[in-house]
mmCIF file of C-alpha atoms and ligand atoms in Angstrom:
data_model
loop_
_atom_site.group_PDB
_atom_site.id
_atom_site.type_symbol
_atom_site.label_atom_id
_atom_site.label_comp_id
_atom_site.label_asym_id
_atom_site.label_seq_id
_atom_site.Cartn_x
_atom_site.Cartn_y
_atom_site.Cartn_z
ATOM 1 C CA MET O 1 -26.533 0.489 -6.457
ATOM 2 C CA ARG O 2 -27.897 3.712 -4.972
ATOM 3 C CA ILE O 3 -25.284 5.106 -2.590
ATOM 4 C CA LEU O 4 -25.539 8.048 -0.206
ATOM 5 C CA VAL O 5 -22.351 10.017 0.462
ATOM 6 C CA THR O 6 -22.577 12.591 3.253
ATOM 7 C CA GLY O 7 -19.922 15.266 2.964
ATOM 8 C CA GLY O 8 -19.786 14.449 -0.743
ATOM 9 C CA CYS O 9 -18.632 17.973 -1.661
ATOM 10 C CA GLY O 10 -15.692 17.785 0.707
ATOM 11 C CA PHE O 11 -12.095 16.910 -0.043
ATOM 12 C CA ILE O 12 -12.274 13.104 0.266
ATOM 13 C CA GLY O 13 -16.039 12.901 -0.355
ATOM 14 C CA SER O 14 -15.836 14.473 -3.810
ATOM 15 C CA HIS O 15 -13.182 11.964 -4.933
ATOM 16 C CA LEU O 16 -15.289 9.147 -3.490
ATOM 17 C CA CYS O 17 -18.401 10.318 -5.412
ATOM 18 C CA ALA O 18 -16.406 10.374 -8.668
ATOM 19 C CA ARG O 19 -15.049 6.908 -8.009
ATOM 20 C CA LEU O 20 -18.484 5.437 -7.217
ATOM 21 C CA LEU O 21 -19.942 6.948 -10.411
ATOM 22 C CA LYS O 22 -17.066 5.425 -12.363
ATOM 23 C CA ASP O 23 -17.929 2.065 -10.829
ATOM 24 C CA GLY O 24 -21.462 2.432 -12.267
ATOM 25 C CA HIS O 25 -23.377 3.400 -9.128
ATOM 26 C CA GLU O 26 -26.024 6.038 -8.566
ATOM 27 C CA VAL O 27 -24.687 8.621 -6.103
ATOM 28 C CA LEU O 28 -26.691 10.936 -3.882
ATOM 29 C CA CYS O 29 -24.369 13.531 -2.425
ATOM 30 C CA LEU O 30 -25.398 15.329 0.767
ATOM 31 C CA ASP O 31 -23.497 18.375 1.999
ATOM 32 C CA ASN O 32 -24.259 21.568 3.912
ATOM 33 C CA LEU O 33 -21.354 23.263 2.087
ATOM 34 C CA SER O 34 -19.828 24.496 5.360
ATOM 35 C CA SER O 35 -16.371 23.170 4.538
ATOM 36 C CA GLY O 36 -17.198 21.461 1.233
ATOM 37 C CA SER O 37 -17.613 23.225 -2.086
ATOM 38 C CA LEU O 38 -19.641 22.699 -5.245
ATOM 39 C CA ASP O 39 -16.386 23.360 -7.134
ATOM 40 C CA ASN O 40 -15.234 19.945 -5.938
ATOM 41 C CA VAL O 41 -18.100 18.225 -7.776
ATOM 42 C CA ALA O 42 -18.042 20.490 -10.853
ATOM 43 C CA ALA O 43 -16.675 17.670 -13.023
ATOM 44 C CA ILE O 44 -19.444 15.217 -12.037
ATOM 45 C CA LYS O 45 -22.455 17.391 -11.336
ATOM 46 C CA HIS O 46 -24.018 16.750 -14.765
ATOM 47 C CA HIS O 47 -23.436 12.998 -14.626
ATOM 48 C CA PRO O 48 -26.868 11.322 -15.048
ATOM 49 C CA ASN O 49 -26.294 9.143 -11.974
ATOM 50 C CA PHE O 50 -25.254 12.019 -9.705
ATOM 51 C CA SER O 51 -27.507 14.169 -7.583
ATOM 52 C CA PHE O 52 -26.812 16.709 -4.877
ATOM 53 C CA VAL O 53 -28.939 17.801 -1.943
ATOM 54 C CA GLU O 54 -27.890 20.651 0.327
ATOM 55 C CA HIS O 55 -28.532 19.205 3.752
ATOM 56 C CA ASP O 56 -27.027 19.309 7.226
ATOM 57 C CA VAL O 57 -26.624 15.830 8.723
ATOM 58 C CA THR O 58 -27.542 17.145 12.166
ATOM 59 C CA GLU O 59 -31.117 17.053 10.797
ATOM 60 C CA PRO O 60 -32.762 13.703 9.944
ATOM 61 C CA PHE O 61 -32.815 12.710 6.281
ATOM 62 C CA CYS O 62 -34.944 10.174 4.474
ATOM 63 C CA THR O 63 -34.178 8.383 1.207
ATOM 64 C CA GLU O 64 -33.782 4.891 -0.195
ATOM 65 C CA CYS O 65 -30.232 3.634 -0.531
ATOM 66 C CA ALA O 66 -28.194 0.444 -0.287
ATOM 67 C CA GLN O 67 -25.015 1.958 1.158
ATOM 68 C CA ILE O 68 -24.104 5.066 3.139
ATOM 69 C CA TYR O 69 -20.649 6.603 3.426
ATOM 70 C CA ASN O 70 -20.778 9.026 6.362
ATOM 71 C CA LEU O 71 -18.035 11.578 5.690
ATOM 72 C CA ALA O 72 -19.795 14.792 6.710
ATOM 73 C CA CYS O 73 -17.694 16.763 9.204
ATOM 74 C CA PRO O 74 -15.168 19.586 9.046
ATOM 75 C CA ALA O 75 -11.864 17.724 9.391
ATOM 76 C CA SER O 76 -8.947 20.141 9.576
ATOM 77 C CA PRO O 77 -8.068 21.568 13.009
ATOM 78 C CA VAL O 78 -8.751 25.133 11.848
ATOM 79 C CA GLN O 79 -12.153 24.216 10.377
ATOM 80 C CA TYR O 80 -13.370 21.984 13.179
ATOM 81 C CA GLN O 81 -12.322 24.466 15.872
ATOM 82 C CA ASN O 82 -14.116 27.294 14.103
ATOM 83 C CA ASP O 83 -17.506 26.255 15.566
ATOM 84 C CA PRO O 84 -16.665 23.479 18.034
ATOM 85 C CA VAL O 85 -20.244 22.985 19.250
ATOM 86 C CA GLN O 86 -21.415 22.465 15.677
ATOM 87 C CA THR O 87 -18.499 20.051 15.086
ATOM 88 C CA ALA O 88 -19.573 17.917 18.057
ATOM 89 C CA ARG O 89 -23.203 18.055 16.865
ATOM 90 C CA THR O 90 -22.152 16.983 13.367
ATOM 91 C CA CYS O 91 -20.188 14.019 14.721
ATOM 92 C CA VAL O 92 -22.864 12.823 17.127
ATOM 93 C CA LEU O 93 -26.220 13.825 15.596
ATOM 94 C CA GLY O 94 -24.859 13.107 12.113
ATOM 95 C CA ALA O 95 -23.951 9.578 13.200
ATOM 96 C CA ILE O 96 -27.363 9.007 14.824
ATOM 97 C CA ASN O 97 -29.314 10.339 11.839
ATOM 98 C CA MET O 98 -27.343 8.307 9.307
ATOM 99 C CA LEU O 99 -27.430 5.155 11.456
ATOM 100 C CA GLU O 100 -31.222 5.500 11.777
ATOM 101 C CA LEU O 101 -31.436 5.815 7.998
ATOM 102 C CA ALA O 102 -29.189 2.778 7.527
ATOM 103 C CA VAL O 103 -31.269 0.635 9.882
ATOM 104 C CA ARG O 104 -34.522 1.725 8.181
ATOM 105 C CA ASN O 105 -33.101 0.843 4.752
ATOM 106 C CA GLY O 106 -31.158 -2.251 5.780
ATOM 107 C CA ALA O 107 -28.227 -0.384 4.217
ATOM 108 C CA ARG O 108 -24.564 -0.910 5.026
ATOM 109 C CA ILE O 109 -23.006 2.211 6.546
ATOM 110 C CA LEU O 110 -19.352 3.214 6.673
ATOM 111 C CA GLN O 111 -18.100 5.761 9.178
ATOM 112 C CA SER O 112 -15.096 7.900 8.359
ATOM 113 C CA SER O 113 -13.419 8.026 11.722
ATOM 114 C CA THR O 114 -9.985 9.445 12.277
ATOM 115 C CA SER O 115 -6.508 8.976 13.671
ATOM 116 C CA GLU O 116 -7.503 11.762 16.073
ATOM 117 C CA VAL O 117 -9.276 9.102 18.165
ATOM 118 C CA TYR O 118 -5.744 8.156 19.299
ATOM 119 C CA GLY O 119 -5.136 11.742 20.509
ATOM 120 C CA ASP O 120 -1.446 12.391 21.222
ATOM 121 C CA PRO O 121 -0.550 8.707 21.020
ATOM 122 C CA LEU O 122 1.723 6.925 23.484
ATOM 123 C CA MET O 123 1.810 3.801 21.275
ATOM 124 C CA HIS O 124 3.785 4.084 18.060
ATOM 125 C CA PRO O 125 2.867 3.213 15.359
ATOM 126 C CA GLN O 126 -0.826 3.244 16.211
ATOM 127 C CA ARG O 127 -2.724 -0.036 16.027
ATOM 128 C CA GLU O 128 -6.489 -0.322 16.104
ATOM 129 C CA ASP O 129 -6.495 -1.898 19.588
ATOM 130 C CA TYR O 130 -4.733 1.158 21.096
ATOM 131 C CA ARG O 131 -7.297 3.184 23.080
ATOM 132 C CA GLY O 132 -5.632 6.531 22.723
ATOM 133 C CA ASN O 133 -4.433 9.463 24.787
ATOM 134 C CA VAL O 134 -7.118 12.092 24.313
ATOM 135 C CA ASN O 135 -7.704 15.325 26.208
ATOM 136 C CA PRO O 136 -11.487 15.471 26.802
ATOM 137 C CA ILE O 137 -11.607 19.237 27.465
ATOM 138 C CA GLY O 138 -9.112 20.746 25.013
ATOM 139 C CA THR O 139 -9.580 22.704 21.807
ATOM 140 C CA ARG O 140 -9.263 19.544 19.670
ATOM 141 C CA SER O 141 -11.745 17.606 21.822
ATOM 142 C CA CYS O 142 -14.870 18.600 19.879
ATOM 143 C CA TYR O 143 -13.514 16.549 16.978
ATOM 144 C CA ASP O 144 -11.513 13.865 18.819
ATOM 145 C CA GLU O 145 -14.243 13.078 21.325
ATOM 146 C CA GLY O 146 -17.003 13.681 18.774
ATOM 147 C CA LYS O 147 -15.464 11.072 16.476
ATOM 148 C CA ARG O 148 -14.930 8.706 19.413
ATOM 149 C CA MET O 149 -18.595 9.074 20.376
ATOM 150 C CA ALA O 150 -19.571 8.446 16.753
ATOM 151 C CA GLU O 151 -17.606 5.171 16.857
ATOM 152 C CA THR O 152 -19.432 4.256 20.076
ATOM 153 C CA LEU O 153 -22.779 4.952 18.402
ATOM 154 C CA PHE O 154 -21.836 2.836 15.395
ATOM 155 C CA PHE O 155 -20.972 -0.129 17.578
ATOM 156 C CA ASP O 156 -24.064 0.290 19.796
ATOM 157 C CA TYR O 157 -26.357 0.493 16.750
ATOM 158 C CA HIS O 158 -24.618 -2.633 15.483
ATOM 159 C CA ARG O 159 -25.052 -4.544 18.759
ATOM 160 C CA GLN O 160 -28.485 -3.189 19.690
ATOM 161 C CA LYS O 161 -30.218 -2.669 16.338
ATOM 162 C CA GLY O 162 -28.274 -4.934 13.976
ATOM 163 C CA ALA O 163 -26.818 -2.077 11.886
ATOM 164 C CA ASP O 164 -24.398 -3.325 9.216
ATOM 165 C CA ILE O 165 -21.444 -1.073 10.037
ATOM 166 C CA ARG O 166 -17.928 -0.451 8.790
ATOM 167 C CA VAL O 167 -15.551 1.921 10.600
ATOM 168 C CA VAL O 168 -12.299 3.243 9.146
ATOM 169 C CA ARG O 169 -9.845 5.545 10.916
ATOM 170 C CA ILE O 170 -8.403 7.881 8.323
ATOM 171 C CA PHE O 171 -4.917 9.301 8.901
ATOM 172 C CA ASN O 172 -3.580 12.485 7.276
ATOM 173 C CA THR O 173 -4.717 12.570 3.664
ATOM 174 C CA TYR O 174 -3.767 15.091 0.979
ATOM 175 C CA GLY O 175 -4.447 15.811 -2.684
ATOM 176 C CA PRO O 176 -6.509 17.977 -5.030
ATOM 177 C CA HIS O 177 -9.753 19.474 -3.585
ATOM 178 C CA MET O 178 -8.168 20.304 -0.239
ATOM 179 C CA LEU O 179 -9.563 23.647 0.872
ATOM 180 C CA GLU O 180 -7.212 26.536 0.274
ATOM 181 C CA ASN O 181 -7.869 28.029 3.687
ATOM 182 C CA ASP O 182 -8.343 24.994 5.890
ATOM 183 C CA GLY O 183 -4.960 25.462 7.536
ATOM 184 C CA ARG O 184 -3.653 21.948 6.960
ATOM 185 C CA VAL O 185 0.042 21.492 6.680
ATOM 186 C CA VAL O 186 0.191 20.247 3.069
ATOM 187 C CA SER O 187 -2.075 22.956 1.632
ATOM 188 C CA ASN O 188 -0.487 25.690 3.763
ATOM 189 C CA PHE O 189 3.047 24.737 2.702
ATOM 190 C CA ILE O 190 2.216 24.366 -0.994
ATOM 191 C CA LEU O 191 0.335 27.669 -1.123
ATOM 192 C CA ALA O 192 3.128 29.494 0.705
ATOM 193 C CA ALA O 193 5.721 27.971 -1.632
ATOM 194 C CA LEU O 194 3.725 28.889 -4.747
ATOM 195 C CA LYS O 195 3.026 32.433 -3.573
ATOM 196 C CA GLY O 196 6.592 32.987 -2.370
ATOM 197 C CA GLY O 197 5.568 33.621 1.252
ATOM 198 C CA ASP O 198 7.316 32.054 4.210
ATOM 199 C CA ILE O 199 6.551 28.434 5.047
ATOM 200 C CA THR O 200 4.947 28.474 8.514
ATOM 201 C CA ILE O 201 6.257 25.724 10.780
ATOM 202 C CA TYR O 202 4.505 25.321 14.130
ATOM 203 C CA GLY O 203 6.895 24.283 16.889
ATOM 204 C CA ASP O 204 10.359 23.180 15.750
ATOM 205 C CA GLY O 205 8.997 20.988 12.948
ATOM 206 C CA SER O 206 10.168 17.736 14.556
ATOM 207 C CA GLN O 207 6.578 16.470 15.050
ATOM 208 C CA THR O 208 5.743 13.732 12.575
ATOM 209 C CA ARG O 209 2.819 12.798 10.369
ATOM 210 C CA SER O 210 2.324 10.157 7.657
ATOM 211 C CA PHE O 211 0.676 11.426 4.489
ATOM 212 C CA CYS O 212 -1.608 9.350 2.267
ATOM 213 C CA TYR O 213 -2.649 10.418 -1.235
ATOM 214 C CA VAL O 214 -6.413 10.755 -1.623
ATOM 215 C CA SER O 215 -6.846 8.079 -4.344
ATOM 216 C CA ASP O 216 -5.241 5.524 -2.005
ATOM 217 C CA THR O 217 -7.588 6.562 0.800
ATOM 218 C CA VAL O 218 -10.657 6.300 -1.457
ATOM 219 C CA GLU O 219 -9.576 2.842 -2.636
ATOM 220 C CA ALA O 220 -9.424 1.705 0.994
ATOM 221 C CA LEU O 221 -12.882 3.134 1.764
ATOM 222 C CA VAL O 222 -14.450 1.316 -1.178
ATOM 223 C CA ARG O 223 -12.686 -1.950 -0.318
ATOM 224 C CA MET O 224 -13.824 -1.689 3.289
ATOM 225 C CA MET O 225 -17.419 -1.074 2.219
ATOM 226 C CA GLU O 226 -17.388 -3.958 -0.273
ATOM 227 C CA ALA O 227 -15.399 -6.540 1.683
ATOM 228 C CA GLU O 228 -17.290 -9.633 2.761
ATOM 229 C CA PRO O 229 -16.068 -11.412 5.873
ATOM 230 C CA ALA O 230 -14.430 -14.772 5.224
ATOM 231 C CA GLY O 231 -15.609 -16.556 8.392
ATOM 232 C CA GLY O 232 -19.048 -15.698 10.011
ATOM 233 C CA GLU O 233 -17.713 -12.686 12.012
ATOM 234 C CA PRO O 234 -18.958 -9.309 10.716
ATOM 235 C CA LEU O 235 -16.204 -7.137 9.307
ATOM 236 C CA THR O 236 -16.922 -4.001 11.297
ATOM 237 C CA GLY O 237 -13.446 -2.570 11.793
ATOM 238 C CA PRO O 238 -12.191 -0.221 13.017
ATOM 239 C CA VAL O 239 -9.456 -0.375 10.399
ATOM 240 C CA ASN O 240 -6.652 2.176 10.031
ATOM 241 C CA VAL O 241 -6.361 3.788 6.600
ATOM 242 C CA GLY O 242 -3.219 5.765 5.995
ATOM 243 C CA ASN O 243 0.281 5.740 4.611
ATOM 244 C CA PRO O 244 2.914 4.494 7.067
ATOM 245 C CA ASN O 245 5.597 6.677 5.445
ATOM 246 C CA GLU O 246 6.308 8.859 8.498
ATOM 247 C CA MET O 247 8.188 12.140 8.262
ATOM 248 C CA SER O 248 8.768 15.297 10.223
ATOM 249 C CA VAL O 249 6.922 18.472 9.339
ATOM 250 C CA LYS O 250 10.316 20.095 8.668
ATOM 251 C CA THR O 251 11.235 17.406 6.116
ATOM 252 C CA LEU O 252 7.862 17.903 4.434
ATOM 253 C CA ALA O 253 8.560 21.637 4.188
ATOM 254 C CA GLU O 254 11.942 21.008 2.546
ATOM 255 C CA LEU O 255 10.419 18.521 0.088
ATOM 256 C CA ILE O 256 7.677 20.970 -0.952
ATOM 257 C CA VAL O 257 10.205 23.776 -1.405
ATOM 258 C CA ARG O 258 12.257 21.487 -3.659
ATOM 259 C CA LEU O 259 9.281 20.247 -5.713
ATOM 260 C CA THR O 260 7.896 23.735 -6.295
ATOM 261 C CA GLY O 261 11.341 25.231 -6.962
ATOM 262 C CA SER O 262 10.313 27.955 -4.531
ATOM 263 C CA SER O 263 12.576 30.487 -2.895
ATOM 264 C CA SER O 264 10.359 30.630 0.213
ATOM 265 C CA GLY O 265 12.014 30.835 3.609
ATOM 266 C CA ILE O 266 10.772 29.227 6.811
ATOM 267 C CA SER O 267 9.150 31.026 9.775
ATOM 268 C CA TYR O 268 8.566 29.337 13.121
ATOM 269 C CA PHE O 269 5.410 29.805 15.233
ATOM 270 C CA ASP O 270 4.100 28.358 18.506
ATOM 271 C CA LEU O 271 2.836 24.808 18.403
ATOM 272 C CA PRO O 272 -0.978 24.648 18.785
ATOM 273 C CA ALA O 273 -2.387 23.059 21.979
ATOM 274 C CA ASP O 274 -2.506 19.245 22.075
ATOM 275 C CA ASP O 275 -0.743 18.941 18.708
ATOM 276 C CA PRO O 276 0.215 15.233 18.489
ATOM 277 C CA VAL O 277 3.998 14.666 18.604
ATOM 278 C CA ARG O 278 4.075 11.563 16.410
ATOM 279 C CA ARG O 279 1.550 9.874 14.157
ATOM 280 C CA LYS O 280 1.947 6.821 11.972
ATOM 281 C CA PRO O 281 -0.599 4.119 11.224
ATOM 282 C CA ASP O 282 0.015 0.431 11.628
ATOM 283 C CA ILE O 283 -1.823 -0.831 8.541
ATOM 284 C CA SER O 284 -1.339 -4.584 9.029
ATOM 285 C CA LEU O 285 -5.099 -5.028 9.460
ATOM 286 C CA ALA O 286 -5.985 -3.197 6.227
ATOM 287 C CA LYS O 287 -3.348 -5.251 4.414
ATOM 288 C CA SER O 288 -4.694 -8.567 5.642
ATOM 289 C CA LEU O 289 -8.442 -7.809 5.538
ATOM 290 C CA LEU O 290 -8.616 -5.637 2.433
ATOM 291 C CA ASP O 291 -5.429 -6.562 0.587
ATOM 292 C CA TRP O 292 -4.803 -2.810 0.544
ATOM 293 C CA GLU O 293 -1.789 -0.606 0.919
ATOM 294 C CA PRO O 294 -0.977 2.821 -0.513
ATOM 295 C CA VAL O 295 0.577 2.826 -3.985
ATOM 296 C CA VAL O 296 1.125 6.555 -4.678
ATOM 297 C CA SER O 297 4.521 7.887 -3.571
ATOM 298 C CA LEU O 298 4.654 11.134 -1.615
ATOM 299 C CA GLU O 299 6.564 12.831 -4.417
ATOM 300 C CA ASP O 300 4.031 11.840 -7.081
ATOM 301 C CA GLY O 301 1.106 12.787 -4.858
ATOM 302 C CA LEU O 302 2.618 16.142 -3.963
ATOM 303 C CA LYS O 303 3.296 16.909 -7.647
ATOM 304 C CA GLU O 304 -0.416 16.325 -8.442
ATOM 305 C CA THR O 305 -1.427 18.491 -5.492
ATOM 306 C CA ILE O 306 0.988 21.258 -6.500
ATOM 307 C CA ARG O 307 -0.467 21.142 -10.044
ATOM 308 C CA TYR O 308 -3.974 21.510 -8.579
ATOM 309 C CA PHE O 309 -3.104 24.523 -6.419
ATOM 310 C CA THR O 310 -1.115 26.137 -9.226
ATOM 311 C CA GLU O 311 -4.286 26.087 -11.367
ATOM 312 C CA LYS O 312 -6.466 27.171 -8.457
ATOM 313 C CA ILE O 313 -4.544 30.357 -7.662
ATOM 314 C CA ARG O 314 -3.822 31.326 -11.262
HETATM 315 N N1 UDP E 1 1.529 22.561 10.809
HETATM 316 C C1 UDP E 1 2.583 23.431 10.595
HETATM 317 N N2 UDP E 1 2.362 24.528 9.791
HETATM 318 C C2 UDP E 1 1.174 24.763 9.167
HETATM 319 C C3 UDP E 1 0.103 23.880 9.396
HETATM 320 C C4 UDP E 1 0.310 22.795 10.223
HETATM 321 O O1 UDP E 1 3.688 23.251 11.108
HETATM 322 O O2 UDP E 1 1.085 25.773 8.446
HETATM 323 C C5 UDP E 1 1.748 21.379 11.644
HETATM 324 C C6 UDP E 1 0.731 21.158 12.752
HETATM 325 O O3 UDP E 1 1.086 21.877 13.921
HETATM 326 C C7 UDP E 1 0.808 19.657 12.924
HETATM 327 C C8 UDP E 1 1.091 19.135 11.526
HETATM 328 O O4 UDP E 1 1.646 20.238 10.819
HETATM 329 O O5 UDP E 1 1.867 19.307 13.776
HETATM 330 C C9 UDP E 1 -0.128 18.615 10.788
HETATM 331 O O6 UDP E 1 -1.139 19.590 10.905
HETATM 332 P P1 UDP E 1 -2.539 19.506 10.157
HETATM 333 O O7 UDP E 1 -3.308 20.727 10.571
HETATM 334 O O8 UDP E 1 -2.355 19.284 8.710
HETATM 335 O O9 UDP E 1 -3.273 18.199 10.710
HETATM 336 P P2 UDP E 1 -3.238 17.330 12.059
HETATM 337 O O10 UDP E 1 -2.416 16.146 11.706
HETATM 338 O O11 UDP E 1 -2.628 18.119 13.178
HETATM 339 O O12 UDP E 1 -4.660 17.009 12.301
#
């Protein structure tokens, strides 16, 4: 099958491209390289079934394909707040352009949405039918509201134009190919621990997240794309994809210090605006629809990620 992956040079996208090639597909990777890197596809760029086109999804794109994974968007708070107008454009125009392409091709299209659509959630853990607690005018809104609008577009293209859509809401994911400077908690903590600098905790570190290793996330994306509905109802989602193993940021810091054997101390800084207090996915739907749940333990996943960053900064 010929499959288009937008954001294919990004953190999750590059692992997805490799996986699809392994499954025997032809992969066309689209990326504007704003937060993705050709380094991430170095191991697959000479594969005969892989091709790369530098392209920004805010511009229309034309090709033949049977499936589209729409992953193109800066996804860490630091990256997506860097040029918030461009982030909103990527979410909205990117969704429209890829949905138009999907409809023209009769292709199935999967949207990588996000736990950020729940904002600072008042329901815990978050289920797909929770409508969220999102600030529409804050510094995170370009991404939160952009991704919410993208979901709206997916469902309107589905209802109005018959688009064959799949929507997944991805919770915090970590692993090799995370950007060194994207400011996420896992990469920041590992790099600080490896370099012997202080671990930077924002707030008092009691806020929680649930971390999913990237191979588990990719498995869920592929299953969601491939799943066929059992009864006549289309399997559109949205479906949460994440690891329900919730922990505080402080506990994560201690674990990374232990696994790296680092002598780093901890420094405390102000909590960024609208930083969610708690986040944990309810993955009952993914379990029942996709027979999926994460299999990589946090310790194993962190060890792989530490190995990756150790090589990277050598
Ligand atoms: N965080 C932190 N120190 C860092 C980076 C992040 O304490 O160096 C916190 C951040 O404030 C948030 C959590 O870790 O509460 C996860 O942040 P991240 O940017 O990875 O993603 P988010 O889940 O907020 O989108």
